[in-house]
């Protein structure tokens, strides 16, 4: 488990384009047309080019053997033209149609040798038909190409994620969370990363959307639960050996994780395996999860286990206050966008103040995330946020960078962690 990152959020819930295979009442002919289209589009550039060339050669040979171009056989040329149109679009269709026109016309060896070469008009008419049909096909196929290409991109990415999971390329980074009252770090948020063999370290924005469109998000969820608990136990042992309070770990789960029936069981068995008290684990969920009808039993089960539940990115989207009472929530995380407006937009400050009041009257903890500047930290203290998290304090760290911070974090320490705890030792902005 190791390394740094960027950001994601919106779109994490979006589903893949399913227009290709509508669920209800799809006719077999539609299915056949679409799957044929999909195999053409999915074919590699080289294979498709070779098939087109082969199609032209076969058409020419059959025409030759059939005695020349002046019969029905030249219709075979439509096959490579249509393939080129479907795979490469109108430009390629035009080239292949013109080539077919030349091959099928007066240049056909048999016609010339037999003295039956077609007249120029017939040759031109045939070529015009080839071009026309090729362009019509390209025009018909192009609107369907985008979803097909998008679906194939997703399929390839799913395959790659599956391979990455098999090769243990996914790992967690941990971003420390600072307690305003205790003036020390009290927890971490685990953030998934993918050490891709070709593209380097990827952040959730690069793969979570695709994973959430398939069952892969369950594998990622299981991995995160197991690895975060394993790591939390290590740090708990370390903290206890130093006579310090253990840190809690917050993990992110997606909506699809929440409706997985074994979720509570997985969490319970990971806590048990690592001898962790449940309050050392916080599960962060976005507001959209709470709008799901099936969410309530899962949330109740998690609450029953004793783990903490947090609403991530609160204060944007469609923050509905109704669910704050309905669901067993412990923490609100103020959205990064709102926090970033705090130091220059009075209305953002008013809104944040209102949310803090609301949280305190409901007995909820408040976390400000995405804190980047000294001014935001001061406002955070002023607004009485319980916890703060952001690049001002530390970026998401590799697991091996965390113990130094854990051991250095004593009560009343300086607000800023030593520079070495920030990536590249950079000093964070002060304004
Ligand atoms: P989030 O849970 O709201 O996590 C905070 C994101 O903001 C993280 O991006 C973090 O690197 C970034 N961040 C933290 N402090 C600052 C700051 O001061 N300034 C700026 N500009 N950004 C900051 P990351 O790691 O790319 O994660 C993005 C989102 O992906 C997370 O948003 C979370 O919703 C999702 N995610 C991350 N890990 C997991 C996971 O293991 N499972 C699931 N289902 N979702 C995850
Ligand atoms: Mg989060
Ligand atoms: Mg967030």
Short mmCIF file of C-alpha atoms and ligand atoms in Angstrom, two decimals:
data_model
loop_
_atom_site.label_atom_id
_atom_site.label_comp_id
_atom_site.label_asym_id
_atom_site.label_seq_id
_atom_site.Cartn_x
_atom_site.Cartn_y
_atom_site.Cartn_z
CA UNK A 1 0.00 0.00 0.00
CA UNK A 2 1.52 3.39 -0.98
CA UNK A 3 1.65 6.99 -2.83
CA UNK A 4 -0.07 10.99 -3.86
CA UNK A 5 -3.22 12.07 -5.74
CA UNK A 6 -5.82 14.44 -7.27
CA UNK A 7 -9.67 14.45 -7.03
CA UNK A 8 -13.10 12.97 -7.98
CA UNK A 9 -16.69 13.16 -7.00
CA UNK A 10 -19.44 13.93 -9.47
CA UNK A 11 -20.14 11.20 -11.94
CA UNK A 12 -19.01 8.62 -9.46
CA UNK A 13 -22.61 7.46 -9.38
CA UNK A 14 -23.27 7.55 -13.08
CA UNK A 15 -23.97 4.28 -14.84
CA UNK A 16 -22.58 3.07 -18.14
CA UNK A 17 -24.53 3.85 -21.27
CA UNK A 18 -26.93 0.99 -21.58
CA UNK A 19 -28.60 2.15 -24.79
CA UNK A 20 -27.00 -0.73 -26.65
CA UNK A 21 -28.90 -3.40 -24.82
CA UNK A 22 -32.20 -2.02 -23.61
CA UNK A 23 -33.62 -4.38 -21.07
CA UNK A 24 -37.23 -4.68 -22.17
CA UNK A 25 -38.44 -6.16 -25.42
CA UNK A 26 -35.24 -6.12 -27.50
CA UNK A 27 -35.75 -7.94 -30.79
CA UNK A 28 -33.23 -10.57 -31.79
CA UNK A 29 -32.52 -8.73 -35.05
CA UNK A 30 -31.67 -5.57 -33.07
CA UNK A 31 -29.43 -7.55 -30.80
CA UNK A 32 -27.72 -9.19 -33.79
CA UNK A 33 -27.22 -5.85 -35.55
CA UNK A 34 -25.78 -4.28 -32.42
CA UNK A 35 -23.49 -7.14 -31.54
CA UNK A 36 -22.20 -7.23 -35.13
CA UNK A 37 -21.60 -3.52 -34.96
CA UNK A 38 -19.88 -3.95 -31.65
CA UNK A 39 -17.53 -6.59 -32.97
CA UNK A 40 -16.61 -4.41 -35.94
CA UNK A 41 -15.97 -1.36 -33.81
CA UNK A 42 -14.13 -3.41 -31.24
CA UNK A 43 -11.81 -4.89 -33.82
CA UNK A 44 -8.25 -3.53 -33.78
CA UNK A 45 -7.25 -1.08 -36.53
CA UNK A 46 -4.90 -3.61 -38.12
CA UNK A 47 -7.38 -6.51 -38.14
CA UNK A 48 -10.13 -4.31 -39.60
CA UNK A 49 -7.78 -3.00 -42.33
CA UNK A 50 -6.69 -6.55 -43.18
CA UNK A 51 -10.31 -7.71 -43.39
CA UNK A 52 -11.18 -4.85 -45.75
CA UNK A 53 -8.19 -5.63 -47.99
CA UNK A 54 -9.04 -9.34 -47.89
CA UNK A 55 -12.65 -8.50 -48.79
CA UNK A 56 -11.48 -6.55 -51.83
CA UNK A 57 -9.17 -9.37 -52.93
CA UNK A 58 -11.85 -12.05 -52.51
CA UNK A 59 -14.36 -9.91 -54.42
CA UNK A 60 -11.89 -9.41 -57.25
CA UNK A 61 -11.00 -13.14 -57.40
CA UNK A 62 -14.62 -14.32 -57.37
CA UNK A 63 -15.50 -11.76 -60.04
CA UNK A 64 -12.55 -12.95 -62.14
CA UNK A 65 -13.54 -16.62 -61.76
CA UNK A 66 -17.16 -15.80 -62.54
CA UNK A 67 -16.14 -14.41 -65.87
CA UNK A 68 -15.87 -10.68 -65.37
CA UNK A 69 -17.51 -7.67 -63.90
CA UNK A 70 -20.55 -7.69 -66.13
CA UNK A 71 -22.68 -9.86 -63.85
CA UNK A 72 -24.09 -9.89 -60.33
CA UNK A 73 -20.90 -10.96 -58.60
CA UNK A 74 -19.44 -7.42 -58.17
CA UNK A 75 -22.07 -6.92 -55.48
CA UNK A 76 -19.60 -8.77 -53.27
CA UNK A 77 -17.61 -5.52 -53.17
CA UNK A 78 -20.30 -4.04 -50.94
CA UNK A 79 -19.03 -6.23 -48.07
CA UNK A 80 -15.59 -4.56 -47.63
CA UNK A 81 -17.16 -1.16 -48.32
CA UNK A 82 -19.72 -1.64 -45.54
CA UNK A 83 -17.10 -2.96 -43.13
CA UNK A 84 -14.88 0.06 -43.82
CA UNK A 85 -17.82 2.43 -43.32
CA UNK A 86 -18.86 0.82 -40.04
CA UNK A 87 -15.37 0.62 -38.64
CA UNK A 88 -13.63 3.74 -39.95
CA UNK A 89 -16.37 6.11 -41.14
CA UNK A 90 -17.07 8.00 -44.40
CA UNK A 91 -13.43 8.75 -45.42
CA UNK A 92 -12.41 5.09 -45.44
CA UNK A 93 -15.72 4.11 -47.05
CA UNK A 94 -14.96 6.52 -49.91
CA UNK A 95 -11.45 5.14 -50.48
CA UNK A 96 -12.64 1.52 -50.42
CA UNK A 97 -15.61 2.31 -52.70
CA UNK A 98 -13.35 3.99 -55.28
CA UNK A 99 -10.88 1.10 -55.09
CA UNK A 100 -13.73 -1.37 -55.54
CA UNK A 101 -15.03 0.68 -58.45
CA UNK A 102 -11.65 0.53 -60.16
CA UNK A 103 -11.21 -3.18 -59.44
CA UNK A 104 -14.70 -4.10 -60.63
CA UNK A 105 -14.63 -1.91 -63.70
CA UNK A 106 -12.86 -2.00 -67.04
CA UNK A 107 -9.59 -2.81 -65.35
CA UNK A 108 -10.85 -6.30 -64.55
CA UNK A 109 -8.45 -8.50 -66.43
CA UNK A 110 -11.07 -10.88 -67.81
CA UNK A 111 -13.21 -8.13 -69.24
CA UNK A 112 -10.29 -6.58 -71.03
CA UNK A 113 -8.90 -9.88 -72.30
CA UNK A 114 -12.32 -11.01 -73.50
CA UNK A 115 -12.97 -7.72 -75.19
CA UNK A 116 -16.07 -7.22 -73.05
CA UNK A 117 -14.80 -4.31 -70.98
CA UNK A 118 -17.64 -2.23 -69.71
CA UNK A 119 -18.38 1.12 -71.19
CA UNK A 120 -17.18 4.06 -69.18
CA UNK A 121 -20.76 5.05 -68.21
CA UNK A 122 -21.52 1.61 -66.70
CA UNK A 123 -18.23 1.60 -64.89
CA UNK A 124 -18.87 5.11 -63.51
CA UNK A 125 -22.46 4.20 -62.52
CA UNK A 126 -21.28 1.15 -60.61
CA UNK A 127 -18.56 3.16 -58.85
CA UNK A 128 -21.11 5.86 -57.95
CA UNK A 129 -23.29 3.15 -56.39
CA UNK A 130 -20.34 1.85 -54.38
CA UNK A 131 -19.57 5.34 -53.13
CA UNK A 132 -23.23 6.13 -52.41
CA UNK A 133 -23.87 2.92 -50.46
CA UNK A 134 -20.61 3.35 -48.50
CA UNK A 135 -21.50 6.91 -47.53
CA UNK A 136 -25.08 5.96 -46.63
CA UNK A 137 -23.80 3.17 -44.42
CA UNK A 138 -21.30 5.48 -42.70
CA UNK A 139 -24.04 8.08 -42.19
CA UNK A 140 -26.37 5.46 -40.67
CA UNK A 141 -23.72 3.93 -38.49
CA UNK A 142 -22.00 7.04 -37.09
CA UNK A 143 -24.70 7.90 -34.51
CA UNK A 144 -24.47 4.35 -33.18
CA UNK A 145 -20.66 4.42 -33.05
CA UNK A 146 -20.38 6.75 -30.06
CA UNK A 147 -22.23 4.55 -27.54
CA UNK A 148 -20.56 1.44 -28.97
CA UNK A 149 -17.11 3.01 -28.66
CA UNK A 150 -17.96 4.22 -25.13
CA UNK A 151 -19.17 0.77 -24.15
CA UNK A 152 -16.02 -0.83 -25.49
CA UNK A 153 -13.87 1.68 -23.61
CA UNK A 154 -15.70 0.71 -20.43
CA UNK A 155 -15.32 -3.01 -21.16
CA UNK A 156 -11.58 -2.59 -21.67
CA UNK A 157 -11.30 -0.54 -18.47
CA UNK A 158 -13.31 -3.11 -16.50
CA UNK A 159 -10.97 -5.79 -17.78
CA UNK A 160 -7.98 -3.67 -16.76
CA UNK A 161 -9.39 -3.01 -13.26
CA UNK A 162 -10.03 -6.73 -12.82
CA UNK A 163 -6.44 -7.43 -13.84
CA UNK A 164 -5.20 -4.69 -11.50
CA UNK A 165 -7.14 -6.20 -8.60
CA UNK A 166 -5.66 -9.62 -9.34
CA UNK A 167 -2.15 -8.13 -9.34
CA UNK A 168 -2.68 -6.12 -6.12
CA UNK A 169 -2.19 -2.80 -7.89
CA UNK A 170 -4.79 -1.02 -5.73
CA UNK A 171 -3.73 0.55 -2.45
CA UNK A 172 -4.83 3.15 0.07
CA UNK A 173 -3.43 6.56 0.85
CA UNK A 174 -4.27 8.13 4.16
CA UNK A 175 -5.05 11.79 4.73
CA UNK A 176 -4.69 12.87 8.37
CA UNK A 177 -7.64 14.54 10.13
CA UNK A 178 -6.91 17.26 12.66
CA UNK A 179 -8.89 17.87 15.85
CA UNK A 180 -9.41 21.59 16.55
CA UNK A 181 -9.91 21.02 20.27
CA UNK A 182 -7.19 18.47 20.91
CA UNK A 183 -4.85 20.29 18.52
CA UNK A 184 -3.50 17.07 17.14
CA UNK A 185 -4.25 14.50 14.47
CA UNK A 186 -6.89 12.06 15.60
CA UNK A 187 -7.67 10.06 12.49
CA UNK A 188 -7.14 9.47 8.80
CA UNK A 189 -9.31 9.15 5.73
CA UNK A 190 -8.39 6.18 3.53
CA UNK A 191 -8.45 7.07 -0.18
CA UNK A 192 -8.12 4.45 -2.89
CA UNK A 193 -5.36 4.63 -5.49
CA UNK A 194 -4.33 2.42 -8.42
CA UNK A 195 -0.65 1.95 -9.24
CA UNK A 196 -1.20 1.31 -12.93
CA UNK A 197 1.73 -0.36 -14.73
CA UNK A 198 1.43 1.99 -17.73
CA UNK A 199 -0.33 5.15 -16.49
CA UNK A 200 1.29 5.41 -13.05
CA UNK A 201 -0.69 6.29 -9.94
CA UNK A 202 -4.37 6.84 -10.71
CA UNK A 203 -6.92 8.54 -8.45
CA UNK A 204 -10.60 7.55 -8.14
CA UNK A 205 -11.70 9.95 -10.88
CA UNK A 206 -9.83 7.73 -13.34
CA UNK A 207 -11.54 4.44 -12.51
CA UNK A 208 -14.29 4.64 -9.91
CA UNK A 209 -16.97 5.57 -12.40
CA UNK A 210 -16.33 2.40 -14.42
CA UNK A 211 -16.00 0.25 -11.29
CA UNK A 212 -19.32 1.58 -9.99
CA UNK A 213 -20.99 0.59 -13.23
CA UNK A 214 -20.12 -3.05 -12.54
CA UNK A 215 -19.69 -5.48 -9.68
CA UNK A 216 -16.02 -4.45 -9.46
CA UNK A 217 -17.00 -1.77 -6.95
CA UNK A 218 -17.82 -4.60 -4.54
CA UNK A 219 -14.31 -6.01 -4.88
CA UNK A 220 -12.89 -2.53 -4.29
CA UNK A 221 -15.20 -2.02 -1.29
CA UNK A 222 -14.11 -5.35 0.25
CA UNK A 223 -10.47 -4.53 -0.35
CA UNK A 224 -10.84 -1.09 1.28
CA UNK A 225 -12.63 -2.50 4.35
CA UNK A 226 -10.07 -5.28 4.84
CA UNK A 227 -6.97 -3.16 4.22
CA UNK A 228 -8.16 -0.14 6.26
CA UNK A 229 -8.92 -2.40 9.25
CA UNK A 230 -5.59 -4.18 8.95
CA UNK A 231 -3.76 -0.85 8.85
CA UNK A 232 -5.79 0.63 11.72
CA UNK A 233 -4.86 -2.31 13.92
CA UNK A 234 -1.14 -1.74 13.17
CA UNK A 235 -1.39 1.93 14.10
CA UNK A 236 -3.49 1.17 17.16
CA UNK A 237 -0.79 -1.17 18.44
CA UNK A 238 1.84 1.47 17.75
CA UNK A 239 -0.13 4.24 19.46
CA UNK A 240 -0.84 2.09 22.50
CA UNK A 241 2.83 1.21 22.81
CA UNK A 242 3.53 4.96 22.95
CA UNK A 243 0.75 5.57 25.44
CA UNK A 244 -1.30 7.54 22.92
CA UNK A 245 -4.92 7.45 21.84
CA UNK A 246 -5.42 5.25 18.76
CA UNK A 247 -6.44 6.92 15.51
CA UNK A 248 -9.72 6.29 13.80
CA UNK A 249 -9.89 5.50 10.08
CA UNK A 250 -12.61 6.80 7.77
CA UNK A 251 -13.35 4.82 4.61
CA UNK A 252 -15.50 5.80 1.64
CA UNK A 253 -18.19 3.48 0.35
CA UNK A 254 -20.30 3.97 -2.71
CA UNK A 255 -24.05 3.60 -3.00
CA UNK A 256 -23.68 0.21 -4.66
CA UNK A 257 -21.65 -1.03 -1.68
CA UNK A 258 -24.43 -0.09 0.65
CA UNK A 259 -27.02 -2.25 -1.05
CA UNK A 260 -24.70 -5.27 -0.99
CA UNK A 261 -26.28 -7.66 1.52
CA UNK A 262 -22.96 -8.89 2.94
CA UNK A 263 -21.63 -5.40 3.67
CA UNK A 264 -22.36 -5.39 7.42
CA UNK A 265 -21.01 -8.93 7.70
CA UNK A 266 -17.77 -7.93 5.92
CA UNK A 267 -17.33 -4.93 8.21
CA UNK A 268 -18.08 -6.97 11.33
CA UNK A 269 -15.65 -9.74 10.40
CA UNK A 270 -12.86 -7.27 9.49
CA UNK A 271 -13.31 -5.51 12.86
CA UNK A 272 -13.25 -8.85 14.64
CA UNK A 273 -10.25 -10.17 12.73
CA UNK A 274 -8.24 -7.08 13.66
CA UNK A 275 -9.53 -6.74 17.23
CA UNK A 276 -10.79 -3.22 16.55
CA UNK A 277 -13.40 -1.41 18.59
CA UNK A 278 -16.07 -0.33 16.08
CA UNK A 279 -15.77 3.36 16.93
CA UNK A 280 -12.32 3.36 15.29
CA UNK A 281 -14.00 2.90 11.92
CA UNK A 282 -16.02 5.63 10.22
CA UNK A 283 -17.90 4.98 7.01
CA UNK A 284 -18.30 8.00 4.74
CA UNK A 285 -21.28 8.08 2.41
CA UNK A 286 -22.53 10.77 0.10
CA UNK A 287 -25.96 12.30 0.43
CA UNK A 288 -27.16 10.49 -2.67
CA UNK A 289 -26.94 7.22 -0.73
CA UNK A 290 -29.49 8.44 1.74
CA UNK A 291 -31.98 9.04 -1.02
CA UNK A 292 -31.91 5.30 -1.82
CA UNK A 293 -34.87 3.37 -0.53
CA UNK A 294 -32.76 0.30 0.26
CA UNK A 295 -30.24 2.29 2.31
CA UNK A 296 -32.02 2.23 5.64
CA UNK A 297 -31.53 -1.45 6.63
CA UNK A 298 -27.83 -1.31 5.70
CA UNK A 299 -27.30 1.89 7.68
CA UNK A 300 -29.15 0.43 10.65
CA UNK A 301 -27.02 -2.72 10.49
CA UNK A 302 -23.82 -0.67 10.41
CA UNK A 303 -25.06 1.51 13.25
CA UNK A 304 -25.89 -1.62 15.21
CA UNK A 305 -22.27 -2.75 14.80
CA UNK A 306 -21.19 0.52 16.42
CA UNK A 307 -19.24 1.98 13.49
CA UNK A 308 -19.51 5.73 12.92
CA UNK A 309 -21.42 7.02 9.90
CA UNK A 310 -20.50 10.27 8.17
CA UNK A 311 -22.17 12.22 5.38
CA UNK A 312 -19.47 13.27 2.93
CA UNK A 313 -19.58 16.47 0.85
CA UNK A 314 -22.38 17.96 2.92
CA UNK A 315 -23.63 21.40 1.90
CA UNK A 316 -23.76 20.86 -1.85
CA UNK A 317 -26.01 18.77 -4.02
CA UNK A 318 -29.49 18.40 -2.62
CA UNK A 319 -28.78 18.54 1.09
CA UNK A 320 -32.07 17.41 2.52
CA UNK A 321 -32.35 17.91 6.23
CA UNK A 322 -35.07 15.29 6.59
CA UNK A 323 -32.69 12.33 6.58
CA UNK A 324 -30.46 13.78 9.28
CA UNK A 325 -33.06 12.74 11.82
CA UNK A 326 -34.11 9.59 10.03
CA UNK A 327 -30.72 7.92 9.69
CA UNK A 328 -28.22 7.08 12.44
CA UNK A 329 -25.57 9.60 11.34
CA UNK A 330 -22.71 10.72 13.58
CA UNK A 331 -20.71 13.18 11.47
CA UNK A 332 -21.16 15.77 8.73
CA UNK A 333 -18.25 16.56 6.42
CA UNK A 334 -18.58 20.04 4.99
CA UNK A 335 -17.96 19.96 1.27
CA UNK A 336 -14.61 21.10 -0.09
CA UNK A 337 -16.21 23.55 -2.54
CA UNK A 338 -17.95 25.33 0.31
CA UNK A 339 -14.78 25.36 2.44
CA UNK A 340 -12.81 26.85 -0.45
CA UNK A 341 -15.27 29.78 -0.59
CA UNK A 342 -15.08 30.46 3.15
CA UNK A 343 -12.23 32.97 3.07
CA UNK A 344 -13.69 35.26 0.38
CA UNK A 345 -17.45 34.71 0.25
CA UNK A 346 -19.51 35.91 3.26
CA UNK A 347 -22.54 33.89 2.15
CA UNK A 348 -20.45 30.68 2.30
CA UNK A 349 -19.46 31.61 5.86
CA UNK A 350 -23.12 32.20 6.80
CA UNK A 351 -24.11 28.87 5.31
CA UNK A 352 -21.27 27.07 7.13
CA UNK A 353 -22.25 28.74 10.41
CA UNK A 354 -25.83 27.53 9.91
CA UNK A 355 -24.67 23.98 9.20
CA UNK A 356 -22.45 23.97 12.32
CA UNK A 357 -25.42 25.11 14.42
CA UNK A 358 -27.59 22.43 12.89
CA UNK A 359 -24.94 19.76 13.51
CA UNK A 360 -24.44 20.77 17.12
CA UNK A 361 -28.19 20.81 17.84
CA UNK A 362 -28.45 17.30 16.39
CA UNK A 363 -25.37 16.17 18.32
CA UNK A 364 -23.33 15.57 15.15
CA UNK A 365 -19.60 16.14 14.73
CA UNK A 366 -18.53 18.61 12.01
CA UNK A 367 -15.52 18.07 9.76
CA UNK A 368 -14.29 20.70 7.29
CA UNK A 369 -12.57 19.02 4.35
CA UNK A 370 -10.34 20.58 1.70
CA UNK A 371 -8.82 23.12 4.12
CA UNK A 372 -5.96 24.69 2.20
CA UNK A 373 -5.12 28.07 3.70
CA UNK A 374 -4.23 29.60 7.04
CA UNK A 375 -7.32 31.81 6.79
CA UNK A 376 -9.59 28.80 6.33
CA UNK A 377 -7.99 27.22 9.42
CA UNK A 378 -8.66 30.35 11.46
CA UNK A 379 -12.24 30.48 10.22
CA UNK A 380 -12.54 26.79 11.02
CA UNK A 381 -11.62 27.52 14.64
CA UNK A 382 -13.92 30.52 14.67
CA UNK A 383 -16.83 28.51 13.27
CA UNK A 384 -16.06 25.76 15.78
CA UNK A 385 -15.49 22.82 13.45
CA UNK A 386 -14.60 19.75 15.49
CA UNK A 387 -12.24 18.38 12.88
CA UNK A 388 -10.34 19.71 9.86
CA UNK A 389 -8.71 17.97 6.93
CA UNK A 390 -6.99 19.29 3.83
CA UNK A 391 -3.76 20.03 2.01
CA UNK A 392 -2.97 22.71 4.61
CA UNK A 393 -2.34 19.92 7.11
CA UNK A 394 -1.25 17.09 4.86
CA UNK A 395 -1.98 15.50 1.51
CA UNK A 396 -3.02 11.86 1.35
CA UNK A 397 0.09 10.03 2.57
CA UNK A 398 1.61 6.63 1.95
CA UNK A 399 0.96 4.25 4.81
CA UNK A 400 4.65 4.23 5.74
CA UNK A 401 4.64 8.03 6.15
CA UNK A 402 1.83 7.94 8.68
CA UNK A 403 3.52 6.49 11.83
CA UNK A 404 5.95 9.42 12.10
CA UNK A 405 2.97 11.76 12.14
CA UNK A 406 1.13 9.53 14.57
CA UNK A 407 4.04 9.47 16.99
CA UNK A 408 4.69 13.21 16.65
CA UNK A 409 1.10 14.17 17.31
CA UNK A 410 0.90 15.15 20.94
CA UNK A 411 -1.73 17.41 22.48
CA UNK A 412 -1.09 21.16 22.05
CA UNK A 413 1.44 20.64 19.32
CA UNK A 414 1.96 23.36 16.76
CA UNK A 415 -1.00 23.63 14.39
CA UNK A 416 1.16 22.88 11.37
CA UNK A 417 2.79 19.49 11.01
CA UNK A 418 6.53 19.51 10.27
CA UNK A 419 7.23 20.26 6.60
CA UNK A 420 8.43 16.72 6.06
CA UNK A 421 4.88 15.48 6.57
CA UNK A 422 3.69 17.42 3.58
CA UNK A 423 4.45 15.93 0.17
CA UNK A 424 7.75 17.11 -1.25
CA UNK A 425 8.24 19.07 1.98
CA UNK A 426 6.33 22.00 0.44
CA UNK A 427 5.04 24.70 2.74
CA UNK A 428 1.29 25.09 2.29
CA UNK A 429 -0.14 28.45 1.23
CA UNK A 430 -0.77 30.83 4.09
CA UNK A 431 -3.48 33.02 2.55
P1 LIG B 1 -13.89 12.52 -0.69
O1 LIG B 1 -14.24 11.37 0.16
O2 LIG B 1 -14.63 13.78 -0.51
O3 LIG B 1 -12.33 12.71 -0.49
C1 LIG B 1 -11.70 13.95 -0.48
C2 LIG B 1 -10.98 14.20 -1.78
O4 LIG B 1 -10.45 15.52 -1.76
C3 LIG B 1 -9.78 13.30 -1.99
O5 LIG B 1 -9.66 13.12 -3.40
C4 LIG B 1 -8.62 14.13 -1.48
O6 LIG B 1 -7.38 13.77 -2.07
C5 LIG B 1 -9.05 15.49 -1.91
N1 LIG B 1 -8.53 16.52 -1.01
C6 LIG B 1 -8.24 16.44 0.30
N2 LIG B 1 -7.82 17.61 0.80
C7 LIG B 1 -7.86 18.49 -0.23
C8 LIG B 1 -7.54 19.89 -0.36
O7 LIG B 1 -7.14 20.56 0.58
N3 LIG B 1 -7.73 20.45 -1.59
C9 LIG B 1 -8.17 19.72 -2.67
N4 LIG B 1 -8.31 20.35 -3.84
N5 LIG B 1 -8.47 18.39 -2.58
C10 LIG B 1 -8.32 17.80 -1.38
P2 LIG B 1 -9.49 11.66 -4.03
O8 LIG B 1 -8.58 10.83 -3.20
O9 LIG B 1 -9.18 11.85 -5.46
O10 LIG B 1 -10.92 11.02 -3.85
C11 LIG B 1 -12.00 11.57 -4.50
C12 LIG B 1 -13.27 10.88 -4.10
O11 LIG B 1 -13.26 9.53 -4.51
C13 LIG B 1 -13.50 10.87 -2.61
O12 LIG B 1 -14.03 12.11 -2.23
C14 LIG B 1 -14.46 9.72 -2.47
O13 LIG B 1 -15.79 10.13 -2.72
C15 LIG B 1 -14.03 8.80 -3.60
N6 LIG B 1 -13.20 7.75 -3.02
C16 LIG B 1 -11.93 7.81 -2.60
N7 LIG B 1 -11.53 6.63 -2.11
C17 LIG B 1 -12.60 5.79 -2.24
C18 LIG B 1 -12.81 4.41 -1.92
O14 LIG B 1 -11.96 3.72 -1.36
N8 LIG B 1 -14.05 3.90 -2.21
C19 LIG B 1 -15.03 4.66 -2.76
N9 LIG B 1 -16.22 4.06 -3.03
N10 LIG B 1 -14.86 5.95 -3.07
C20 LIG B 1 -13.65 6.51 -2.81
MG1 LIG B 2 -14.65 11.01 1.96
MG1 LIG B 3 -15.68 14.74 0.53
#
